[in-house]
Amino acid sequence: DRAPEVKTLRRKLARLAKFGRASRFGRMLAERRVKARGSALGFLYADGHVRVYHGKETLPKAHVARVRMPLPSTTDYWVNDTDGEPLFLVTAEANAGMVKMLPPILEEVRSLIGERRVTIVFDRGGWSPKLFLKIIAAGFDLLTYRKGRSRRVPLSRFSVRMSVLGGRRVAYNLADQGVRLLAGSLRLRQVTLLTESGHQTPIITSRRDLLAIEIAYRMF
């Protein structure tokens, strides 16, 4: 009926930290999760979260959304499976952005899951067509939002798609087309969502084997 005081938790964590094996511990947890949840690892979601630092060391500042100001903090990049369960996390040096952090994250994913093909899902912070080439060359597929201005899709190309996914009925008004980036050297697929307000949200992916509605469902 009771929980330990914070000072007790900190003391226990300090004892564990003295072993200097936090990375090994995290690795073993990830390996255990892969064995237990292998079927949920076809799509992996990478997302960065700023963690405010309250200690005495000097750390670089990062923007903290909930207080709308920069504070000393670290950025943790979590990799979660299809059900939102964590696989592992990586703490970025000097709060590095998603574009810089994705390559080492994918190296860790590859070492954990082997040669199976995985789709990595991330937000606009990882937008980089040059990085996309490296992701595909490394044997991964990608799924992300398109960043920056792009040509609006004609309304005549949209149609409502309906299906039952994840145990619930979903419906999206979608347009499906091919796109070329990097002066035509990179060919990808764009699935665009049209909202009731008329706003268009383009999604970019290398997956051409899935229905457009599943692409949208996996992204949203």
XYZ file of C-alpha atoms in Angstrom:
220
model
C 0.000 0.000 0.000
C 3.033 2.302 -0.095
C 5.632 3.520 -2.570
C 9.273 4.267 -1.772
C 10.335 7.875 -1.350
C 12.111 9.563 -4.255
C 15.411 9.585 -2.332
C 15.143 5.796 -1.961
C 14.565 5.357 -5.690
C 17.498 7.636 -6.478
C 19.759 5.677 -4.128
C 18.836 2.388 -5.785
C 19.333 3.842 -9.259
C 22.736 5.195 -8.202
C 23.789 1.715 -7.079
C 22.734 0.249 -10.420
C 24.502 3.018 -12.333
C 27.809 2.248 -10.637
C 27.984 -1.002 -12.581
C 28.339 1.045 -15.801
C 26.232 -1.400 -17.779
C 23.161 0.672 -18.661
C 23.726 0.190 -22.395
C 24.024 -3.570 -22.004
C 20.894 -3.648 -19.867
C 18.954 -1.690 -22.492
C 20.239 -3.989 -25.207
C 19.106 -7.097 -23.353
C 15.659 -5.578 -22.816
C 15.387 -4.829 -26.540
C 16.439 -8.375 -27.481
C 13.830 -9.761 -25.121
C 11.128 -7.549 -26.670
C 12.090 -8.650 -30.188
C 11.631 -12.296 -29.208
C 8.313 -11.602 -27.504
C 6.839 -9.168 -30.046
C 8.387 -10.116 -33.381
C 5.060 -9.978 -35.216
C 4.566 -6.329 -34.207
C 7.875 -5.149 -35.654
C 6.935 -4.824 -39.318
C 6.378 -1.097 -38.752
C 8.574 0.780 -36.292
C 7.786 4.321 -35.178
C 10.694 6.654 -34.370
C 9.881 9.806 -32.440
C 11.902 12.362 -30.491
C 10.895 13.556 -27.015
C 12.544 16.400 -25.125
C 13.292 15.561 -21.482
C 13.923 18.539 -19.209
C 17.108 18.242 -17.145
C 16.999 19.303 -13.485
C 20.534 18.335 -12.443
C 23.648 20.389 -11.794
C 25.529 19.671 -15.039
C 25.592 22.154 -17.927
C 23.540 20.870 -20.849
C 22.466 22.529 -24.128
C 18.948 23.899 -24.297
C 16.106 22.595 -26.426
C 12.597 23.903 -27.036
C 10.098 22.416 -24.569
C 6.647 22.511 -26.159
C 4.589 22.343 -22.973
C 6.154 25.513 -21.549
C 6.945 27.121 -24.916
C 10.512 28.037 -24.085
C 14.045 26.578 -24.335
C 15.343 24.793 -21.247
C 18.381 22.607 -20.419
C 17.332 19.192 -21.638
C 18.143 16.041 -23.554
C 16.312 14.570 -26.544
C 15.378 10.908 -26.340
C 14.520 9.095 -29.563
C 12.111 6.266 -28.892
C 11.530 3.384 -31.277
C 8.121 1.766 -30.741
C 6.385 -1.155 -32.396
C 3.026 -1.183 -34.175
C 1.125 -1.302 -30.882
C 3.061 1.606 -29.390
C 5.164 -0.630 -27.137
C 8.797 0.539 -26.746
C 11.650 -1.367 -28.339
C 14.539 0.879 -27.302
C 15.562 4.516 -26.979
C 18.637 6.530 -27.942
C 19.612 9.793 -26.239
C 20.883 12.311 -28.781
C 24.186 14.064 -28.232
C 23.677 17.844 -28.041
C 19.992 17.350 -28.904
C 20.727 16.262 -32.469
C 17.793 16.285 -34.882
C 15.945 13.359 -36.432
C 17.896 13.506 -39.714
C 21.177 12.959 -37.861
C 19.798 10.372 -35.466
C 17.951 8.080 -37.906
C 21.085 6.363 -39.342
C 22.399 5.138 -35.946
C 18.850 4.218 -34.929
C 18.468 2.072 -38.047
C 21.831 0.422 -37.407
C 20.586 -0.582 -33.965
C 17.303 -1.834 -35.419
C 19.166 -3.947 -37.976
C 21.387 -5.497 -35.314
C 18.317 -6.429 -33.270
C 15.926 -7.804 -35.863
C 18.268 -9.191 -38.512
C 17.690 -8.925 -42.257
C 13.886 -8.799 -42.297
C 12.451 -5.775 -44.097
C 10.981 -3.134 -41.813
C 9.128 0.114 -42.503
C 10.381 2.990 -40.379
C 7.755 5.664 -39.635
C 8.749 9.181 -38.566
C 7.543 12.777 -38.690
C 8.661 15.800 -40.725
C 11.731 16.233 -38.521
C 13.344 13.415 -40.521
C 12.559 14.896 -43.934
C 15.631 14.553 -46.154
C 15.434 12.985 -49.645
C 19.189 12.259 -49.479
C 18.588 10.379 -46.235
C 15.712 8.504 -47.875
C 18.144 7.072 -50.423
C 20.331 5.763 -47.591
C 17.337 4.297 -45.756
C 16.189 2.383 -48.829
C 19.733 1.260 -49.662
C 20.034 -0.133 -46.116
C 17.046 -2.406 -46.739
C 14.358 -0.380 -44.993
C 11.125 1.146 -46.241
C 10.026 4.599 -45.108
C 6.783 6.341 -44.239
C 6.660 10.030 -43.350
C 4.862 13.318 -43.926
C 5.964 15.496 -46.815
C 7.682 18.667 -45.639
C 7.576 22.055 -47.307
C 5.376 23.382 -50.061
C 4.155 21.039 -52.754
C 1.688 21.255 -55.614
C -1.909 20.735 -54.533
C -3.540 17.581 -55.838
C -6.623 18.191 -58.049
C -9.856 17.381 -56.213
C -10.895 15.037 -59.028
C -8.162 12.586 -57.958
C -9.586 12.036 -54.473
C -11.952 9.261 -53.525
C -13.209 7.923 -50.198
C -11.580 4.650 -49.157
C -13.107 2.525 -46.371
C -11.849 -0.551 -44.568
C -11.610 -2.277 -41.195
C -8.066 -1.892 -39.832
C -6.790 -2.501 -36.341
C -10.219 -3.778 -35.320
C -12.093 -0.603 -36.240
C -13.728 0.868 -39.318
C -11.791 3.726 -40.922
C -12.523 6.002 -43.864
C -10.230 8.496 -45.577
C -10.614 10.733 -48.634
C -7.364 9.930 -50.467
C -5.415 10.502 -53.655
C -2.623 8.142 -54.681
C 0.209 9.053 -57.067
C 3.906 8.689 -57.758
C 6.385 11.503 -57.049
C 9.985 12.199 -57.981
C 12.541 13.868 -55.728
C 16.210 14.821 -56.140
C 15.771 15.904 -59.746
C 13.969 12.677 -60.571
C 16.581 10.297 -59.167
C 14.356 9.198 -56.272
C 10.919 7.790 -57.055
C 8.472 7.404 -54.193
C 4.748 7.186 -53.614
C 2.550 9.984 -52.292
C -0.776 9.332 -50.596
C -2.609 12.585 -49.854
C -5.405 12.999 -47.322
C -8.139 15.559 -48.001
C -9.949 16.822 -44.904
C -13.462 18.257 -44.734
C -11.933 21.751 -44.478
C -10.091 21.230 -47.766
C -6.631 20.857 -46.205
C -4.309 18.376 -47.913
C -1.812 16.280 -45.940
C 0.665 14.456 -48.220
C 2.334 11.255 -47.007
C 5.495 9.940 -48.647
C 6.422 6.256 -48.671
C 8.489 3.670 -50.490
C 5.797 1.009 -49.938
C 3.978 0.297 -53.189
C 2.496 -3.027 -52.121
C -0.057 -1.629 -49.660
C -3.450 -0.091 -50.293
C -3.594 3.688 -49.948
C -5.946 3.420 -46.972
C -3.467 1.247 -45.083
C -0.679 3.749 -45.790
C -2.826 6.503 -44.295
C -3.857 4.355 -41.336
C -0.265 3.446 -40.512
C 0.744 7.111 -40.654
C -2.119 8.573 -38.640
